[in-house]
Amino acid sequence: MKASAGGYARASSLRDALEMLAASDGSGRVLAGGQSLIAAMNLRLSAGDFLIDISRVGELAGVSETADSLRIGALTPHAEIGRNPLIRHHATLLSQAVEFIAHAAIRNRGTIGGALAHADPAAEFPACVLALGATLHVEGLNGTRDIRAEDFFQDIFETAIEDGEILTGLSVPKAGADERQVIEEVARRSGDYALAGVCLVKRTGGHRVSLFSVGPKPILAKNAMAALDRGDVEGAVEALKAEIDPPSDTQASAAYRRHLAGVLLRRAAARIEGGNA
Amino acid sequence: MSIQFGNPDRPNSYIGKTVPRPNARRLVQGRGVYVDDIVLPRMAHVVFVRSPFAHAKINRIDAEEAMSVKGVLRVFTGKDIAEVCTPWVAVLAHLKGLKSPPEHAIAVDRACWVGEPVAAVVATSRAAAEDGAALIDVDYEQLDPVADMMSALDPQTPVLHPDMGDNLAFERQHEQGDVEEAFRTAHKVVSARFVTGRHTGVTLEPRSILVDWNPAEEQMTAWHATQAPHMIQTVLAKHLDLPESRVRVICEDVGGSYGIKVHVYPDEVATAAIAKIMKRPMKFIADRLESFSSDIHARDHEIEAKIAVGEDGKILAMDVDDWTAIGAYSVYPRTSAIEGNQVVNLCGGPYDFANYRAKTTVVFQNKTPTCQYRAVGHPIAVAITEGLVDMAAAELGMDPVEIRRRNMFKDDAYPVTSPANMRFEGLSHHASLDKLLELMDYEALRSEQAELRKKGIHRGIGIASFIELTNPSPFMYGIGGARISAQDGCTVRMDPDGSVVALSGVTEQGQGTEAMLSQVVAEGLGVSPARVRIITGDTQVTPYGGGTWASRGAGIGGEAALQAARALRDSILEVAAAMLQADQTKLDIRDGAIVDAASGEARMPLEELGRIVYFRGDTLPKGLPRELVQTRHYITSDYPFAFTNGVQASYLEVDTQTGIVRLLKHWCVEDCGRVINPLLVDEQIRGGIVQGLGGALFEEIHYDADGQLLNGSMADYLVPMAAEMPDMIIGHVETPTQESLLGAKGAGEAGTAGSPAAVMNAINDALRPMGAQVTEMPFTPERILRALGSLKD
Amino acid sequence: MNEMFRDKIDISLTVNGEPVEGRVPAGQHLVDFLRGALGLTGAHASCEHGVCGACTIKVNGEAVRGCLMLAAQADGADIWTVEGLSDQGTIKDLQDAFVARNALQCGFCTPGMLVAIDELLGKEGVPSRAEIREHLSGNYCRCTGYEAIVDAVETVARARAQKGAA
């Protein structure tokens, strides 16, 4: 189908974009890479929006580092996340995840900020930032806010971004020397949304396990984490299955997704212990 | 006047060689011309408002708001279209009892499936027409839907078309021998329930039509993405009340067909009607989302089947109870009873056994109509047959290869008639199986499988033999009253410079028809294929023909081309003999020149003959025939169909924790008779295999209990993509049909016919030690885990 | 709504090396602009939800889904379609390999396929068959079964590597 947009404006700066958003009376939609938004518009799931194109706002792109964290601009494309040496070194979970996301042409244009703000519960990046304990940065005309990943994802396609705010980037803690990060997922075909997926981070402070495609938002599996901290993988699998309430759809039932989450956690744990993560 | 096909050194030996497709160069440069690429002056766009309900009465349609959208020109309802376009009824007289009610181009007072057109909006752009369509206010009154197949005939189920009396569209039972007695006395009886998922074709180019009506000339021209231009010409003429001579259907490049584009679609006929009413060019390009609910579906079958075998593995009997639900209407003009009928005709196909019973029950339901799609009925029949044969082998502790060897018709048994009453002229099951085993190194693969099994890696090998129906005669449709041409024609002419133009009634959908025809004409005439220009897909210039369906292009269209080329050769040689004062029988045409047949000595280039005939005819003897153009039509007459055969094998690995199947390799040996272009045949087989693999592992249209379509997008309906597909080894055995000079049978559907069964058998081969078995397609990871008992709820 | 937002946007860009200007509706995707306004019908619109890859074109040097980018966003962009790449001759070896191997049947996916492959071939080294399949996993072909396409890509990748090494 053909998209129906109410109007289009290209922002030249973040300030410019925020002013446009304020002026749009709640009908404004921030357009970054557009790999989800334009698809939704072409499906007429979304019509009449006033599009604020931030894709040229240079201040929102790029990766930089501080002593203990990486700052990733919201407009950094998936492909760049996959190849950026800082990310590959300090937050390998994100670069691993890129290989699972859609296809090359989509990774060229899709952005990490767009993926996080879209908050598709089946997407990889939201679960990754949850497992990494990242902080998301949003900005409105009234100032900036930092939101913990745990607080950012609220429901299906719903985040803590308020009206008038734009996600500007995220900060990810640098991996410790002995930290291990792995992502495991099962999709029917390469690049499809996962039927279920698991992110596992093992750091000095303990394990972090997040899941995607098993509920309305990415889930931090705290009981499973505790069991892994005790070295009890099977206990973690059992805890994990109790912590999630997956949906049933035409691709898979809740029971299958729950089973799969356990299999994937076992595999992730084995990879971590195997040391090739 | 026969061609020495066995002699590779014969002159003009283009048949049997890989020559490039003349149209490929254009397509790789983006110079294809598909319907949506064509823009005409004053052209407008049609968008259809489609029913959101499976079954609903249409009380009122309010178009006022839609008409206010800038660019919207007009809105049409079913009643408006019915004034210029008559409805159709899709039945065939030889399918006794088949019934279906009249169907209108746009629903008049009742919508019967999600996606049925209920109104049309015409605008100056597709976007404006969509804006208008979104504002059409239809007052629906929902009616009880018939959504479930197996309860469609139950007394408490509502009757979808009250005028029809019940929901039974068609049933047929065939019985041969004493089936009951065979089962009663058999050594072993194995039974299973098979399910094949509802598919759709997902042609990458959506259905497309652009129709221009010129009232000054009373001429309709339709640019149409179709497989059967002449059939569409006939249909538009009949239902829009025009002489066939005033309807021209042009089919340029078509972006994928596979049977999807051989049917009459209500929205496409409505587009022609609207063009006629509005007297301006009208374009309809189906959107991808509406494709899922309006392109025909197929393969929605549930089957209970059993096989009886003796201790020696001989098949004693087969009994098949097939059910299929075809949607709300039988599809015009081929009807929707053929698929079930094919299941009855094809089950047990490769095997020599005595007692056979098969029944198909075809019911109506409130879903998208189903109809013929690549390999019609074959993937179902092959899955039933080969699934049962493997299960019987396992029950007997016999190797799957051995049980097939013991039952397949012997290669020297032909002609034979099968228990389903199909007549086979000549097949090569044993030679094909031998070749397959050699190509795949069956024994080595079995050893590898056993070794890996010890390490907990579960691989499976699956084999599926099959027959394929090709080169149909009028027994398929014509005898039932459908105006569907089984014959086909070709005109071959020589232009003054000695170059050649061939106009054919078969069409190019990408399978390589034009390359095939250029080779056949080149060899038949004696010029190089590069010198032959092929024209297809224009009813105003090509001989009347059937187009592309049932793998008939090479066997029927190719033979017509060969005969036309040979006739033109005779005409040319007659003129040449007069010019050269020679004996016509001692001349030949080779590489574009008249030569002495015995010595090969050049006597005269064709361009010299062309110059004399066209510009200096005064120098030729008075009364000498000088038609450098010949037309021949061809129809099969000895057999209703030319059956082909083949055998496939799949090697795969099942992840028993996730249920994911990884395809490792696939093999196919098939016998399509004379191979005209080896590369093109191989690629037909490969493409067909993958289309079948899609059905085996991924493709399935889902509806809910209310008849709502649940996965109508390419994100949710999973087609096979490159990453999951295997490499495929293809081999051939050639048993040419004796019916034609060319000897070609069809190759377009063999891949699709056998690959789902091969995969099913391979999965079950992998799962058998764990006591699990799957028979419901697609074999999703979840279904495999459920078979393994890994999921408790 | 207000002056900031336009329902028609003026754009100025380079397509196949030629300067182009246009006024586009806010919601129009790039492939409709290229096909409709410029008559560049090589790239095809098929699914229009980013899944099939038939609309793949080259934008600022990268393969992009033409249906998932608005024409308005292409202001200032450098765009190449199969027509331009053909004229330029840069993918001739790939096109020749497609024809020789019959790596296309109906041809509808081919222009998008070629652009996607062009990006892969631009990378270092000879990709494995699995890598080729993975790279093309977002380009749907219903006709070929993919193997001929993979063969053609492999042939060209090897030939280019050999040429580079020579």
PDB file of N, CA, C and O in Angstrom, chain B residues 702-740:
ATOM      1  N   HIS B 702      -2.736 -19.095   7.565  1.00  0.00           N
ATOM      2  CA  HIS B 702      -3.514 -19.361   8.770  1.00  0.00           C
ATOM      3  C   HIS B 702      -4.803 -18.541   8.777  1.00  0.00           C
ATOM      4  O   HIS B 702      -4.794 -17.358   8.459  1.00  0.00           O
ATOM      5  N   TYR B 703      -5.885 -19.202   9.165  1.00  0.00           N
ATOM      6  CA  TYR B 703      -7.157 -18.518   9.413  1.00  0.00           C
ATOM      7  C   TYR B 703      -7.577 -18.835  10.839  1.00  0.00           C
ATOM      8  O   TYR B 703      -7.241 -19.893  11.376  1.00  0.00           O
ATOM      9  N   ASP B 704      -8.351 -17.949  11.424  1.00  0.00           N
ATOM     10  CA  ASP B 704      -8.917 -18.293  12.726  1.00  0.00           C
ATOM     11  C   ASP B 704     -10.299 -18.926  12.522  1.00  0.00           C
ATOM     12  O   ASP B 704     -10.766 -19.127  11.392  1.00  0.00           O
ATOM     13  N   ALA B 705     -10.961 -19.239  13.612  1.00  0.00           N
ATOM     14  CA  ALA B 705     -12.222 -19.980  13.547  1.00  0.00           C
ATOM     15  C   ALA B 705     -13.341 -19.157  12.915  1.00  0.00           C
ATOM     16  O   ALA B 705     -14.371 -19.708  12.516  1.00  0.00           O
ATOM     17  N   ASP B 706     -13.134 -17.829  12.802  1.00  0.00           N
ATOM     18  CA  ASP B 706     -14.137 -16.986  12.160  1.00  0.00           C
ATOM     19  C   ASP B 706     -13.818 -16.718  10.689  1.00  0.00           C
ATOM     20  O   ASP B 706     -14.460 -15.893  10.046  1.00  0.00           O
ATOM     21  N   GLY B 707     -12.775 -17.388  10.181  1.00  0.00           N
ATOM     22  CA  GLY B 707     -12.411 -17.172   8.787  1.00  0.00           C
ATOM     23  C   GLY B 707     -11.582 -15.916   8.566  1.00  0.00           C
ATOM     24  O   GLY B 707     -11.475 -15.441   7.442  1.00  0.00           O
ATOM     25  N   GLN B 708     -10.981 -15.386   9.637  1.00  0.00           N
ATOM     26  CA  GLN B 708     -10.082 -14.239   9.479  1.00  0.00           C
ATOM     27  C   GLN B 708      -8.707 -14.729   9.058  1.00  0.00           C
ATOM     28  O   GLN B 708      -8.154 -15.654   9.668  1.00  0.00           O
ATOM     29  N   LEU B 709      -8.155 -14.103   8.046  1.00  0.00           N
ATOM     30  CA  LEU B 709      -6.801 -14.425   7.600  1.00  0.00           C
ATOM     31  C   LEU B 709      -5.810 -13.826   8.603  1.00  0.00           C
ATOM     32  O   LEU B 709      -5.871 -12.635   8.903  1.00  0.00           O
ATOM     33  N   LEU B 710      -4.916 -14.655   9.129  1.00  0.00           N
ATOM     34  CA  LEU B 710      -4.061 -14.196  10.228  1.00  0.00           C
ATOM     35  C   LEU B 710      -2.649 -13.797   9.805  1.00  0.00           C
ATOM     36  O   LEU B 710      -1.971 -13.080  10.530  1.00  0.00           O
ATOM     37  N   ASN B 711      -2.190 -14.283   8.682  1.00  0.00           N
ATOM     38  CA  ASN B 711      -0.778 -14.007   8.346  1.00  0.00           C
ATOM     39  C   ASN B 711      -0.626 -13.549   6.897  1.00  0.00           C
ATOM     40  O   ASN B 711       0.185 -14.092   6.156  1.00  0.00           O
ATOM     41  N   GLY B 712      -1.360 -12.533   6.537  1.00  0.00           N
ATOM     42  CA  GLY B 712      -1.348 -12.050   5.156  1.00  0.00           C
ATOM     43  C   GLY B 712      -0.296 -11.010   4.859  1.00  0.00           C
ATOM     44  O   GLY B 712      -0.604  -9.950   4.311  1.00  0.00           O
ATOM     45  N   SER B 713       0.949 -11.282   5.183  1.00  0.00           N
ATOM     46  CA  SER B 713       2.031 -10.394   4.756  1.00  0.00           C
ATOM     47  C   SER B 713       3.283 -11.237   4.575  1.00  0.00           C
ATOM     48  O   SER B 713       3.345 -12.374   5.058  1.00  0.00           O
ATOM     49  N   MET B 714       4.266 -10.679   3.913  1.00  0.00           N
ATOM     50  CA  MET B 714       5.487 -11.459   3.706  1.00  0.00           C
ATOM     51  C   MET B 714       6.322 -11.566   4.970  1.00  0.00           C
ATOM     52  O   MET B 714       7.274 -12.344   5.019  1.00  0.00           O
ATOM     53  N   ALA B 715       5.973 -10.787   5.983  1.00  0.00           N
ATOM     54  CA  ALA B 715       6.657 -10.949   7.269  1.00  0.00           C
ATOM     55  C   ALA B 715       6.115 -12.163   8.012  1.00  0.00           C
ATOM     56  O   ALA B 715       6.804 -12.756   8.840  1.00  0.00           O
ATOM     57  N   ASP B 716       4.882 -12.538   7.717  1.00  0.00           N
ATOM     58  CA  ASP B 716       4.226 -13.609   8.480  1.00  0.00           C
ATOM     59  C   ASP B 716       4.015 -14.889   7.681  1.00  0.00           C
ATOM     60  O   ASP B 716       3.890 -15.967   8.259  1.00  0.00           O
ATOM     61  N   TYR B 717       3.894 -14.782   6.366  1.00  0.00           N
ATOM     62  CA  TYR B 717       3.798 -15.966   5.513  1.00  0.00           C
ATOM     63  C   TYR B 717       5.213 -16.209   5.003  1.00  0.00           C
ATOM     64  O   TYR B 717       5.766 -15.399   4.261  1.00  0.00           O
ATOM     65  N   LEU B 718       5.805 -17.300   5.433  1.00  0.00           N
ATOM     66  CA  LEU B 718       7.240 -17.479   5.210  1.00  0.00           C
ATOM     67  C   LEU B 718       7.521 -18.238   3.917  1.00  0.00           C
ATOM     68  O   LEU B 718       7.148 -19.389   3.772  1.00  0.00           O
ATOM     69  N   VAL B 719       8.174 -17.555   2.998  1.00  0.00           N
ATOM     70  CA  VAL B 719       8.590 -18.184   1.752  1.00  0.00           C
ATOM     71  C   VAL B 719      10.055 -18.620   1.902  1.00  0.00           C
ATOM     72  O   VAL B 719      10.769 -18.107   2.757  1.00  0.00           O
ATOM     73  N   PRO B 720      10.501 -19.571   1.089  1.00  0.00           N
ATOM     74  CA  PRO B 720      11.900 -19.991   1.207  1.00  0.00           C
ATOM     75  C   PRO B 720      12.858 -18.893   0.764  1.00  0.00           C
ATOM     76  O   PRO B 720      12.642 -18.263  -0.281  1.00  0.00           O
ATOM     77  N   MET B 721      13.886 -18.666   1.542  1.00  0.00           N
ATOM     78  CA  MET B 721      14.901 -17.663   1.208  1.00  0.00           C
ATOM     79  C   MET B 721      16.255 -18.371   1.059  1.00  0.00           C
ATOM     80  O   MET B 721      16.403 -19.542   1.415  1.00  0.00           O
ATOM     81  N   ALA B 722      17.241 -17.622   0.561  1.00  0.00           N
ATOM     82  CA  ALA B 722      18.506 -18.236   0.139  1.00  0.00           C
ATOM     83  C   ALA B 722      19.227 -18.965   1.276  1.00  0.00           C
ATOM     84  O   ALA B 722      19.817 -20.018   1.071  1.00  0.00           O
ATOM     85  N   ALA B 723      19.189 -18.383   2.485  1.00  0.00           N
ATOM     86  CA  ALA B 723      20.051 -18.900   3.549  1.00  0.00           C
ATOM     87  C   ALA B 723      19.683 -20.313   3.971  1.00  0.00           C
ATOM     88  O   ALA B 723      20.545 -21.071   4.406  1.00  0.00           O
ATOM     89  N   GLU B 724      18.432 -20.690   3.867  1.00  0.00           N
ATOM     90  CA  GLU B 724      17.989 -21.990   4.377  1.00  0.00           C
ATOM     91  C   GLU B 724      17.949 -23.062   3.293  1.00  0.00           C
ATOM     92  O   GLU B 724      17.684 -24.231   3.583  1.00  0.00           O
ATOM     93  N   MET B 725      18.136 -22.653   2.045  1.00  0.00           N
ATOM     94  CA  MET B 725      17.949 -23.621   0.961  1.00  0.00           C
ATOM     95  C   MET B 725      19.246 -24.355   0.650  1.00  0.00           C
ATOM     96  O   MET B 725      20.324 -23.816   0.769  1.00  0.00           O
ATOM     97  N   PRO B 726      19.124 -25.610   0.236  1.00  0.00           N
ATOM     98  CA  PRO B 726      20.316 -26.428  -0.025  1.00  0.00           C
ATOM     99  C   PRO B 726      20.790 -26.305  -1.470  1.00  0.00           C
ATOM    100  O   PRO B 726      20.067 -25.810  -2.331  1.00  0.00           O
ATOM    101  N   ASP B 727      21.993 -26.787  -1.700  1.00  0.00           N
ATOM    102  CA  ASP B 727      22.418 -27.015  -3.076  1.00  0.00           C
ATOM    103  C   ASP B 727      21.743 -28.298  -3.565  1.00  0.00           C
ATOM    104  O   ASP B 727      21.440 -29.188  -2.768  1.00  0.00           O
ATOM    105  N   MET B 728      21.514 -28.352  -4.866  1.00  0.00           N
ATOM    106  CA  MET B 728      20.724 -29.457  -5.431  1.00  0.00           C
ATOM    107  C   MET B 728      21.464 -30.083  -6.609  1.00  0.00           C
ATOM    108  O   MET B 728      21.932 -29.375  -7.491  1.00  0.00           O
ATOM    109  N   ILE B 729      21.534 -31.399  -6.602  1.00  0.00           N
ATOM    110  CA  ILE B 729      22.162 -32.126  -7.709  1.00  0.00           C
ATOM    111  C   ILE B 729      21.040 -32.672  -8.595  1.00  0.00           C
ATOM    112  O   ILE B 729      20.139 -33.342  -8.103  1.00  0.00           O
ATOM    113  N   ILE B 730      21.130 -32.364  -9.887  1.00  0.00           N
ATOM    114  CA  ILE B 730      20.064 -32.766 -10.802  1.00  0.00           C
ATOM    115  C   ILE B 730      20.610 -33.735 -11.855  1.00  0.00           C
ATOM    116  O   ILE B 730      21.684 -33.501 -12.408  1.00  0.00           O
ATOM    117  N   GLY B 731      19.883 -34.780 -12.090  1.00  0.00           N
ATOM    118  CA  GLY B 731      20.262 -35.719 -13.149  1.00  0.00           C
ATOM    119  C   GLY B 731      19.063 -36.047 -14.024  1.00  0.00           C
ATOM    120  O   GLY B 731      17.913 -35.755 -13.656  1.00  0.00           O
ATOM    121  N   HIS B 732      19.331 -36.638 -15.166  1.00  0.00           N
ATOM    122  CA  HIS B 732      18.241 -36.924 -16.100  1.00  0.00           C
ATOM    123  C   HIS B 732      18.331 -38.317 -16.685  1.00  0.00           C
ATOM    124  O   HIS B 732      19.416 -38.855 -16.881  1.00  0.00           O
ATOM    125  N   VAL B 733      17.167 -38.869 -16.958  1.00  0.00           N
ATOM    126  CA  VAL B 733      17.032 -40.028 -17.825  1.00  0.00           C
ATOM    127  C   VAL B 733      16.092 -39.550 -18.926  1.00  0.00           C
ATOM    128  O   VAL B 733      15.150 -38.812 -18.650  1.00  0.00           O
ATOM    129  N   GLU B 734      16.373 -39.907 -20.175  1.00  0.00           N
ATOM    130  CA  GLU B 734      15.520 -39.391 -21.255  1.00  0.00           C
ATOM    131  C   GLU B 734      14.723 -40.506 -21.927  1.00  0.00           C
ATOM    132  O   GLU B 734      15.303 -41.375 -22.569  1.00  0.00           O
ATOM    133  N   THR B 735      13.436 -40.465 -21.742  1.00  0.00           N
ATOM    134  CA  THR B 735      12.525 -41.371 -22.446  1.00  0.00           C
ATOM    135  C   THR B 735      11.566 -40.515 -23.271  1.00  0.00           C
ATOM    136  O   THR B 735      10.504 -40.108 -22.796  1.00  0.00           O
ATOM    137  N   PRO B 736      11.952 -40.182 -24.503  1.00  0.00           N
ATOM    138  CA  PRO B 736      11.112 -39.267 -25.291  1.00  0.00           C
ATOM    139  C   PRO B 736       9.728 -39.865 -25.550  1.00  0.00           C
ATOM    140  O   PRO B 736       9.588 -41.086 -25.671  1.00  0.00           O
ATOM    141  N   THR B 737       8.733 -38.995 -25.602  1.00  0.00           N
ATOM    142  CA  THR B 737       7.406 -39.472 -25.994  1.00  0.00           C
ATOM    143  C   THR B 737       7.417 -39.760 -27.499  1.00  0.00           C
ATOM    144  O   THR B 737       8.025 -39.028 -28.289  1.00  0.00           O
ATOM    145  N   GLN B 738       6.750 -40.846 -27.850  1.00  0.00           N
ATOM    146  CA  GLN B 738       6.690 -41.216 -29.268  1.00  0.00           C
ATOM    147  C   GLN B 738       5.582 -40.461 -29.990  1.00  0.00           C
ATOM    148  O   GLN B 738       5.426 -40.594 -31.202  1.00  0.00           O
ATOM    149  N   GLU B 739       4.826 -39.680 -29.236  1.00  0.00           N
ATOM    150  CA  GLU B 739       3.690 -38.984 -29.857  1.00  0.00           C
ATOM    151  C   GLU B 739       4.126 -37.862 -30.765  1.00  0.00           C
ATOM    152  O   GLU B 739       3.392 -37.446 -31.648  1.00  0.00           O
ATOM    153  N   SER B 740       5.287 -37.300 -30.500  1.00  0.00           N
ATOM    154  CA  SER B 740       5.713 -36.138 -31.273  1.00  0.00           C
ATOM    155  C   SER B 740       7.091 -36.377 -31.866  1.00  0.00           C
ATOM    156  O   SER B 740       7.842 -37.245 -31.406  1.00  0.00           O
TER     157      SER B 740
END
